[in-house]
mmCIF file of C-alpha atoms and ligand atoms in Angstrom:
data_model
loop_
_atom_site.group_PDB
_atom_site.id
_atom_site.type_symbol
_atom_site.label_atom_id
_atom_site.label_comp_id
_atom_site.label_asym_id
_atom_site.label_seq_id
_atom_site.Cartn_x
_atom_site.Cartn_y
_atom_site.Cartn_z
ATOM 1 C CA MET B 20 12.906 13.683 11.246
ATOM 2 C CA PRO B 21 12.431 17.259 12.529
ATOM 3 C CA PHE B 22 10.762 16.064 15.755
ATOM 4 C CA PRO B 23 11.100 13.122 18.136
ATOM 5 C CA CYS B 24 9.550 9.931 16.864
ATOM 6 C CA TYR B 25 9.760 6.221 17.460
ATOM 7 C CA ALA B 26 9.382 4.884 13.922
ATOM 8 C CA VAL B 27 8.708 6.130 10.361
ATOM 9 C CA TYR B 28 7.715 3.560 7.757
ATOM 10 C CA ASN B 29 5.147 2.202 5.247
ATOM 11 C CA ALA B 30 4.799 5.436 3.308
ATOM 12 C CA GLY B 31 2.396 6.183 0.486
ATOM 13 C CA ALA B 32 4.159 7.699 -2.549
ATOM 14 C CA THR B 33 3.192 9.837 -5.520
ATOM 15 C CA LEU B 34 4.370 12.623 -7.810
ATOM 16 C CA PHE B 35 2.988 16.001 -6.678
ATOM 17 C CA GLU B 36 3.776 19.442 -8.092
ATOM 18 C CA GLY B 37 6.982 18.213 -9.709
ATOM 19 C CA LYS B 38 8.285 16.522 -6.585
ATOM 20 C CA ILE B 39 8.203 13.060 -5.110
ATOM 21 C CA LEU B 40 5.835 13.109 -2.178
ATOM 22 C CA LEU B 41 5.704 10.537 0.580
ATOM 23 C CA LEU B 42 2.925 10.298 3.111
ATOM 24 C CA LEU B 43 4.798 8.875 6.074
ATOM 25 C CA ARG B 44 3.386 6.629 8.746
ATOM 26 C CA VAL B 45 4.932 8.336 11.768
ATOM 27 C CA GLU B 46 4.811 6.866 15.248
ATOM 28 C CA ASN B 47 5.527 9.300 18.064
ATOM 29 C CA PRO B 48 7.235 8.313 21.322
ATOM 30 C CA GLN B 49 3.835 7.096 22.606
ATOM 31 C CA ILE B 50 3.577 4.969 19.418
ATOM 32 C CA HIS B 51 0.576 7.009 18.247
ATOM 33 C CA CYS B 52 0.449 7.249 14.494
ATOM 34 C CA THR B 53 -0.058 10.324 12.290
ATOM 35 C CA PHE B 54 0.531 10.935 8.576
ATOM 36 C CA HIS B 55 3.220 13.467 7.646
ATOM 37 C CA VAL B 56 4.118 14.735 4.198
ATOM 38 C CA ALA B 57 7.730 14.544 3.020
ATOM 39 C CA THR B 58 8.798 15.966 -0.341
ATOM 40 C CA SER B 59 11.910 15.523 -2.447
ATOM 41 C CA ASP B 60 13.393 16.530 -5.795
ATOM 42 C CA ASP B 61 15.560 13.440 -6.180
ATOM 43 C CA GLY B 62 13.510 10.813 -4.350
ATOM 44 C CA ILE B 63 16.292 10.315 -1.805
ATOM 45 C CA HIS B 64 16.616 13.517 0.243
ATOM 46 C CA PHE B 65 13.319 14.509 1.809
ATOM 47 C CA THR B 66 12.002 17.506 3.710
ATOM 48 C CA VAL B 67 9.469 16.440 6.305
ATOM 49 C CA GLU B 68 6.512 18.608 7.318
ATOM 50 C CA PRO B 69 6.574 18.979 11.101
ATOM 51 C CA GLU B 70 2.771 19.174 11.301
ATOM 52 C CA PRO B 71 0.683 16.120 10.445
ATOM 53 C CA VAL B 72 -1.836 16.204 7.615
ATOM 54 C CA ARG B 73 -5.270 17.298 8.909
ATOM 55 C CA TYR B 74 -7.734 14.457 8.613
ATOM 56 C CA PRO B 75 -10.886 14.489 10.754
ATOM 57 C CA PHE B 76 -12.118 11.161 12.086
ATOM 58 C CA ARG B 77 -15.326 9.699 10.751
ATOM 59 C CA ALA B 78 -18.015 9.177 13.417
ATOM 60 C CA PHE B 79 -17.300 5.439 13.340
ATOM 61 C CA GLU B 80 -13.586 6.011 13.835
ATOM 62 C CA SER B 81 -13.893 8.335 16.836
ATOM 63 C CA MET B 82 -16.591 6.196 18.444
ATOM 64 C CA TYR B 83 -14.236 3.231 18.659
ATOM 65 C CA GLY B 84 -10.844 4.822 19.332
ATOM 66 C CA SER B 85 -9.300 4.023 15.968
ATOM 67 C CA HIS B 86 -5.834 4.537 14.688
ATOM 68 C CA ARG B 87 -4.853 4.802 11.052
ATOM 69 C CA TYR B 88 -1.784 3.504 9.267
ATOM 70 C CA ASP B 89 -0.266 2.365 5.947
ATOM 71 C CA PRO B 90 -1.480 5.126 3.596
ATOM 72 C CA ARG B 91 -1.445 4.449 -0.165
ATOM 73 C CA ILE B 92 -1.820 7.313 -2.626
ATOM 74 C CA THR B 93 -3.589 7.091 -5.982
ATOM 75 C CA ARG B 94 -3.927 10.002 -8.374
ATOM 76 C CA ILE B 95 -7.079 10.123 -10.490
ATOM 77 C CA GLY B 96 -7.297 13.314 -12.562
ATOM 78 C CA GLU B 97 -6.741 16.292 -10.273
ATOM 79 C CA ASP B 98 -7.584 14.338 -7.142
ATOM 80 C CA TYR B 99 -5.273 12.361 -4.917
ATOM 81 C CA TYR B 100 -6.881 9.551 -2.962
ATOM 82 C CA VAL B 101 -5.404 8.026 0.154
ATOM 83 C CA MET B 102 -6.489 4.549 1.166
ATOM 84 C CA HIS B 103 -5.262 3.455 4.570
ATOM 85 C CA ALA B 104 -5.764 0.828 7.213
ATOM 86 C CA ILE B 105 -7.755 1.582 10.370
ATOM 87 C CA HIS B 106 -7.574 -0.431 13.553
ATOM 88 C CA ASN B 107 -10.009 -0.499 16.474
ATOM 89 C CA LYS B 108 -11.757 -3.036 18.678
ATOM 90 C CA PHE B 109 -13.349 -4.671 15.627
ATOM 91 C CA GLY B 110 -9.968 -5.392 14.056
ATOM 92 C CA ALA B 111 -8.646 -3.998 10.799
ATOM 93 C CA THR B 112 -10.766 -2.042 8.361
ATOM 94 C CA PHE B 113 -9.786 0.608 5.859
ATOM 95 C CA GLY B 114 -10.877 4.052 4.772
ATOM 96 C CA LEU B 115 -10.501 6.380 1.804
ATOM 97 C CA ALA B 116 -9.808 10.112 1.743
ATOM 98 C CA ARG B 117 -9.371 12.738 -0.944
ATOM 99 C CA THR B 118 -7.022 15.709 -1.204
ATOM 100 C CA ARG B 119 -5.658 18.201 -3.677
ATOM 101 C CA ASP B 120 -3.137 19.917 -1.420
ATOM 102 C CA PHE B 121 -1.858 17.256 1.001
ATOM 103 C CA LYS B 122 -2.606 19.632 3.867
ATOM 104 C CA THR B 123 -6.115 18.346 4.568
ATOM 105 C CA LEU B 124 -7.626 14.954 3.804
ATOM 106 C CA THR B 125 -11.406 14.686 3.422
ATOM 107 C CA PRO B 126 -13.037 11.345 4.205
ATOM 108 C CA VAL B 127 -14.726 9.652 1.242
ATOM 109 C CA GLY B 128 -17.483 7.192 2.139
ATOM 110 C CA ASP B 129 -17.501 4.946 5.183
ATOM 111 C CA THR B 130 -14.919 2.410 6.238
ATOM 112 C CA SER B 131 -14.836 -1.183 5.046
ATOM 113 C CA VAL B 132 -16.130 -3.989 7.227
ATOM 114 C CA PRO B 133 -13.462 -5.941 9.149
ATOM 115 C CA PHE B 134 -11.276 -7.864 8.786
ATOM 116 C CA ASN B 135 -9.898 -6.223 5.710
ATOM 117 C CA ARG B 136 -6.790 -4.213 4.875
ATOM 118 C CA ASN B 137 -4.020 -3.672 2.323
ATOM 119 C CA ALA B 138 -6.490 -1.794 0.171
ATOM 120 C CA VAL B 139 -5.209 0.004 -2.903
ATOM 121 C CA LEU B 140 -7.203 2.075 -5.374
ATOM 122 C CA PHE B 141 -6.443 1.631 -9.090
ATOM 123 C CA PRO B 142 -5.388 4.853 -10.866
ATOM 124 C CA GLU B 143 -8.025 4.440 -13.613
ATOM 125 C CA LYS B 144 -11.546 3.181 -13.854
ATOM 126 C CA ILE B 145 -11.857 -0.325 -15.232
ATOM 127 C CA LYS B 146 -14.822 -0.874 -17.533
ATOM 128 C CA GLY B 147 -16.365 2.338 -16.209
ATOM 129 C CA LEU B 148 -15.960 1.532 -12.502
ATOM 130 C CA TYR B 149 -13.464 2.489 -9.809
ATOM 131 C CA ALA B 150 -11.523 -0.563 -8.699
ATOM 132 C CA ARG B 151 -9.543 -1.517 -5.618
ATOM 133 C CA LEU B 152 -7.456 -4.403 -4.407
ATOM 134 C CA GLU B 153 -8.062 -5.495 -0.825
ATOM 135 C CA ARG B 154 -7.392 -8.413 1.482
ATOM 136 C CA PRO B 155 -10.467 -9.618 3.352
ATOM 137 C CA VAL B 156 -9.752 -12.260 5.996
ATOM 138 C CA SER B 157 -12.243 -14.761 7.344
ATOM 139 C CA GLY B 158 -11.967 -17.192 10.241
ATOM 140 C CA GLU B 159 -9.037 -19.585 10.065
ATOM 141 C CA HIS B 160 -8.201 -18.481 6.566
ATOM 142 C CA ASN B 161 -5.510 -15.802 6.230
ATOM 143 C CA GLY B 162 -7.174 -14.242 3.238
ATOM 144 C CA SER B 163 -6.277 -13.552 -0.364
ATOM 145 C CA ILE B 164 -6.160 -10.469 -2.498
ATOM 146 C CA TRP B 165 -9.537 -9.556 -4.007
ATOM 147 C CA VAL B 166 -10.632 -6.932 -6.516
ATOM 148 C CA SER B 167 -13.844 -4.923 -5.940
ATOM 149 C CA TYR B 168 -15.573 -2.262 -7.986
ATOM 150 C CA SER B 169 -17.554 0.894 -7.304
ATOM 151 C CA PRO B 170 -19.494 3.426 -9.376
ATOM 152 C CA ASP B 171 -18.943 6.230 -6.826
ATOM 153 C CA LEU B 172 -16.118 5.256 -4.392
ATOM 154 C CA GLU B 173 -18.766 4.648 -1.749
ATOM 155 C CA PHE B 174 -20.563 1.418 -2.604
ATOM 156 C CA TRP B 175 -18.339 -1.518 -3.479
ATOM 157 C CA GLY B 176 -19.147 -4.892 -4.988
ATOM 158 C CA ARG B 177 -18.644 -7.350 -7.877
ATOM 159 C CA SER B 178 -15.778 -8.723 -5.762
ATOM 160 C CA MET B 179 -13.566 -11.420 -7.233
ATOM 161 C CA PRO B 180 -10.465 -13.119 -5.818
ATOM 162 C CA VAL B 181 -7.080 -12.528 -7.382
ATOM 163 C CA ASP B 182 -6.079 -16.092 -6.689
ATOM 164 C CA LEU B 183 -2.282 -15.789 -6.617
ATOM 165 C CA PRO B 184 -0.332 -19.031 -6.311
ATOM 166 C CA ARG B 185 0.970 -19.452 -2.746
ATOM 167 C CA HIS B 186 4.679 -20.012 -3.208
ATOM 168 C CA LEU B 187 6.678 -20.685 -0.026
ATOM 169 C CA TRP B 188 7.575 -17.000 0.402
ATOM 170 C CA CYS B 189 3.880 -16.049 0.380
ATOM 171 C CA GLU B 190 2.282 -19.160 1.830
ATOM 172 C CA GLN B 191 1.213 -17.432 5.047
ATOM 173 C CA LYS B 192 -0.134 -14.094 3.818
ATOM 174 C CA VAL B 193 -0.389 -12.044 0.654
ATOM 175 C CA GLY B 194 -1.481 -8.424 0.403
ATOM 176 C CA ALA B 195 -1.495 -5.721 -2.227
ATOM 177 C CA GLY B 196 1.365 -3.264 -1.860
ATOM 178 C CA ALA B 197 1.978 -0.390 -4.252
ATOM 179 C CA VAL B 198 -0.697 1.198 -6.412
ATOM 180 C CA PRO B 199 -0.960 -0.980 -9.558
ATOM 181 C CA ILE B 200 1.159 0.324 -12.432
ATOM 182 C CA ARG B 201 -0.532 0.354 -15.849
ATOM 183 C CA THR B 202 1.696 -1.112 -18.587
ATOM 184 C CA GLU B 203 1.013 -2.103 -22.198
ATOM 185 C CA ARG B 204 0.696 -5.692 -21.006
ATOM 186 C CA GLY B 205 -1.570 -5.160 -18.004
ATOM 187 C CA TRP B 206 -1.308 -4.071 -14.373
ATOM 188 C CA LEU B 207 1.999 -4.607 -12.589
ATOM 189 C CA GLU B 208 1.363 -5.087 -8.905
ATOM 190 C CA ILE B 209 4.141 -5.157 -6.313
ATOM 191 C CA TYR B 210 2.733 -7.011 -3.321
ATOM 192 C CA HIS B 211 3.919 -8.588 -0.091
ATOM 193 C CA GLY B 212 3.980 -12.199 0.929
ATOM 194 C CA THR B 213 4.935 -13.785 4.217
ATOM 195 C CA GLN B 214 6.292 -17.065 5.468
ATOM 196 C CA MET B 215 6.226 -18.273 9.074
ATOM 197 C CA THR B 216 9.481 -19.562 10.474
ATOM 198 C CA ALA B 217 10.106 -20.997 13.931
ATOM 199 C CA SER B 218 10.725 -17.515 15.341
ATOM 200 C CA THR B 219 9.504 -14.833 12.922
ATOM 201 C CA GLU B 220 7.098 -14.064 10.133
ATOM 202 C CA ASN B 221 9.344 -13.123 7.227
ATOM 203 C CA TYR B 222 8.101 -10.596 4.688
ATOM 204 C CA PHE B 223 8.956 -10.589 0.990
ATOM 205 C CA LEU B 224 7.972 -8.430 -1.962
ATOM 206 C CA GLY B 225 6.728 -10.070 -5.124
ATOM 207 C CA VAL B 226 5.454 -8.813 -8.449
ATOM 208 C CA CYS B 227 2.616 -10.034 -10.632
ATOM 209 C CA LEU B 228 0.977 -8.981 -13.874
ATOM 210 C CA LEU B 229 -2.816 -8.725 -13.920
ATOM 211 C CA ASP B 230 -5.158 -8.391 -16.875
ATOM 212 C CA ALA B 231 -5.857 -4.755 -17.814
ATOM 213 C CA GLU B 232 -9.621 -5.212 -18.167
ATOM 214 C CA ASP B 233 -10.098 -7.872 -15.497
ATOM 215 C CA PRO B 234 -7.431 -7.707 -12.764
ATOM 216 C CA SER B 235 -8.766 -10.904 -11.166
ATOM 217 C CA ARG B 236 -7.140 -12.647 -14.155
ATOM 218 C CA ILE B 237 -3.484 -13.356 -13.374
ATOM 219 C CA LEU B 238 -1.229 -13.188 -16.421
ATOM 220 C CA LYS B 239 2.083 -13.736 -14.597
ATOM 221 C CA ALA B 240 2.878 -14.590 -10.986
ATOM 222 C CA PRO B 241 6.611 -15.325 -10.718
ATOM 223 C CA LYS B 242 7.683 -18.096 -8.364
ATOM 224 C CA ARG B 243 10.541 -15.917 -7.117
ATOM 225 C CA PHE B 244 10.219 -12.934 -4.817
ATOM 226 C CA VAL B 245 11.754 -9.617 -5.922
ATOM 227 C CA LEU B 246 12.936 -8.488 -2.491
ATOM 228 C CA ALA B 247 13.631 -10.245 0.792
ATOM 229 C CA ALA B 248 14.595 -8.778 4.152
ATOM 230 C CA GLU B 249 18.362 -9.247 4.334
ATOM 231 C CA LYS B 250 20.008 -5.890 5.098
ATOM 232 C CA PRO B 251 20.419 -4.963 8.779
ATOM 233 C CA TYR B 252 17.874 -2.136 8.335
ATOM 234 C CA GLU B 253 15.317 -4.677 7.076
ATOM 235 C CA CYS B 254 16.028 -7.280 9.732
ATOM 236 C CA MET B 255 16.399 -5.193 12.887
ATOM 237 C CA GLY B 256 13.817 -2.875 14.349
ATOM 238 C CA GLN B 257 10.318 -2.884 15.715
ATOM 239 C CA VAL B 258 9.331 -6.017 13.782
ATOM 240 C CA PRO B 259 12.263 -7.993 12.346
ATOM 241 C CA ASN B 260 12.513 -9.268 8.772
ATOM 242 C CA VAL B 261 9.853 -6.992 7.302
ATOM 243 C CA VAL B 262 9.892 -5.384 3.853
ATOM 244 C CA PHE B 263 6.480 -3.846 3.246
ATOM 245 C CA THR B 264 5.620 -1.515 0.376
ATOM 246 C CA SER B 265 2.719 0.840 0.130
ATOM 247 C CA GLY B 266 4.066 3.108 -2.576
ATOM 248 C CA ALA B 267 6.012 3.075 -5.831
ATOM 249 C CA VAL B 268 6.566 6.006 -8.174
ATOM 250 C CA VAL B 269 7.318 5.763 -11.886
ATOM 251 C CA LEU B 270 9.779 8.500 -12.893
ATOM 252 C CA GLU B 271 10.051 10.116 -16.334
ATOM 253 C CA ASP B 272 13.100 8.055 -17.325
ATOM 254 C CA GLY B 273 11.256 4.793 -16.568
ATOM 255 C CA THR B 274 12.839 4.230 -13.159
ATOM 256 C CA VAL B 275 10.447 2.843 -10.577
ATOM 257 C CA ASN B 276 11.187 4.024 -7.039
ATOM 258 C CA VAL B 277 9.755 1.452 -4.664
ATOM 259 C CA TYR B 278 9.454 2.893 -1.156
ATOM 260 C CA TYR B 279 9.063 0.286 1.525
ATOM 261 C CA GLY B 280 9.140 -0.046 5.271
ATOM 262 C CA GLY B 281 12.188 -1.790 6.768
ATOM 263 C CA ALA B 282 11.469 -3.762 9.954
ATOM 264 C CA ASP B 283 8.481 -1.484 10.701
ATOM 265 C CA THR B 284 10.989 1.197 11.685
ATOM 266 C CA ARG B 285 12.225 3.187 8.696
ATOM 267 C CA VAL B 286 11.562 4.044 5.057
ATOM 268 C CA CYS B 287 13.765 2.317 2.485
ATOM 269 C CA LEU B 288 14.095 2.732 -1.274
ATOM 270 C CA ALA B 289 14.628 0.094 -3.956
ATOM 271 C CA GLN B 290 14.896 0.992 -7.646
ATOM 272 C CA THR B 291 13.890 -0.920 -10.723
ATOM 273 C CA THR B 292 12.218 -0.232 -14.085
ATOM 274 C CA ILE B 293 8.942 -1.341 -15.623
ATOM 275 C CA ALA B 294 10.911 -3.255 -18.290
ATOM 276 C CA GLU B 295 12.901 -5.057 -15.597
ATOM 277 C CA LEU B 296 9.755 -6.025 -13.710
ATOM 278 C CA LEU B 297 8.097 -7.307 -16.897
ATOM 279 C CA ASP B 298 11.241 -9.297 -17.778
ATOM 280 C CA PHE B 299 11.192 -10.758 -14.285
ATOM 281 C CA CYS B 300 7.560 -11.788 -14.788
ATOM 282 C CA ASP B 301 8.531 -13.578 -18.026
ATOM 283 C CA ALA B 302 11.693 -15.171 -16.676
ATOM 284 C CA TYR B 303 10.436 -16.622 -13.389
HETATM 285 C C1 LIG S 6 1.043 -5.929 8.637
HETATM 286 C C2 LIG S 6 0.669 -4.450 8.815
HETATM 287 C C3 LIG S 6 1.826 -3.580 8.419
HETATM 288 C C4 LIG S 6 3.135 -4.030 9.000
HETATM 289 C C5 LIG S 6 3.322 -5.530 8.776
HETATM 290 C C6 LIG S 6 4.586 -6.084 9.407
HETATM 291 O O1 LIG S 6 0.074 -6.764 9.139
HETATM 292 O O2 LIG S 6 0.355 -4.229 10.157
HETATM 293 O O3 LIG S 6 1.563 -2.260 8.815
HETATM 294 O O4 LIG S 6 4.197 -3.360 8.377
HETATM 295 O O5 LIG S 6 2.218 -6.214 9.300
HETATM 296 O O6 LIG S 6 4.578 -5.950 10.791
#
């Protein structure tokens, strides 16, 4: 990083002007979070913009001293949308912004109602409507992934649960991760699941296949996780045993670069292919 910072993790990812672009969640030495752009030709070596992306607060956000984190980038046509979590005294909500240059983000609509986060916008309309995955939480219940629809990216409804089976590695929490990847067989979604142990909440990444026309319909939800926290850089840091994705990029040769946060401290990269993920869905 070209400036002092405490942690850099949970980056949004996309292809932009022929490069791989990450929108980094950067925490400065006061643990205040800003979004910084990093670009790369090979997906491994990145140049980080020293200045954060400009993104004015909505009235609601400034009124209640919010901070933003976990950006996820979706390209629709010429526009890039960033959906990200927001935290303030009401708990977690999320907001959406639009950009074409990754220098300035413009707020789109208001924020969600709490408690809701891990929101991800689909890269295409589904049956004529924008669609998003989200994770509303109520009372004692830790929440599930839901899909909601909108005609204009402002008003959302027709919400339906994506009722994923709660295997042991995702019995505590599940939340959408990367932007869903459209395949011939449906939407591939790389998501996170957690399990409570005596001392930590362990994070895992899983993959599922959702129906192309109705993503609340689960076609495959493997019993096995695809990634667990096991390397030192995934187990040691701000929050131990965390692997958390908010961005995956499909390259021209079919490689899928999955960027994920390791222990809420650093950005990590795992590689796979769409074929491998689909095979995994069939096998497990
Ligand atoms: C979630 C979010 C993420 C974080 C994860 C692990 O609830 O706050 O930003 O990476 O917890 O601490």
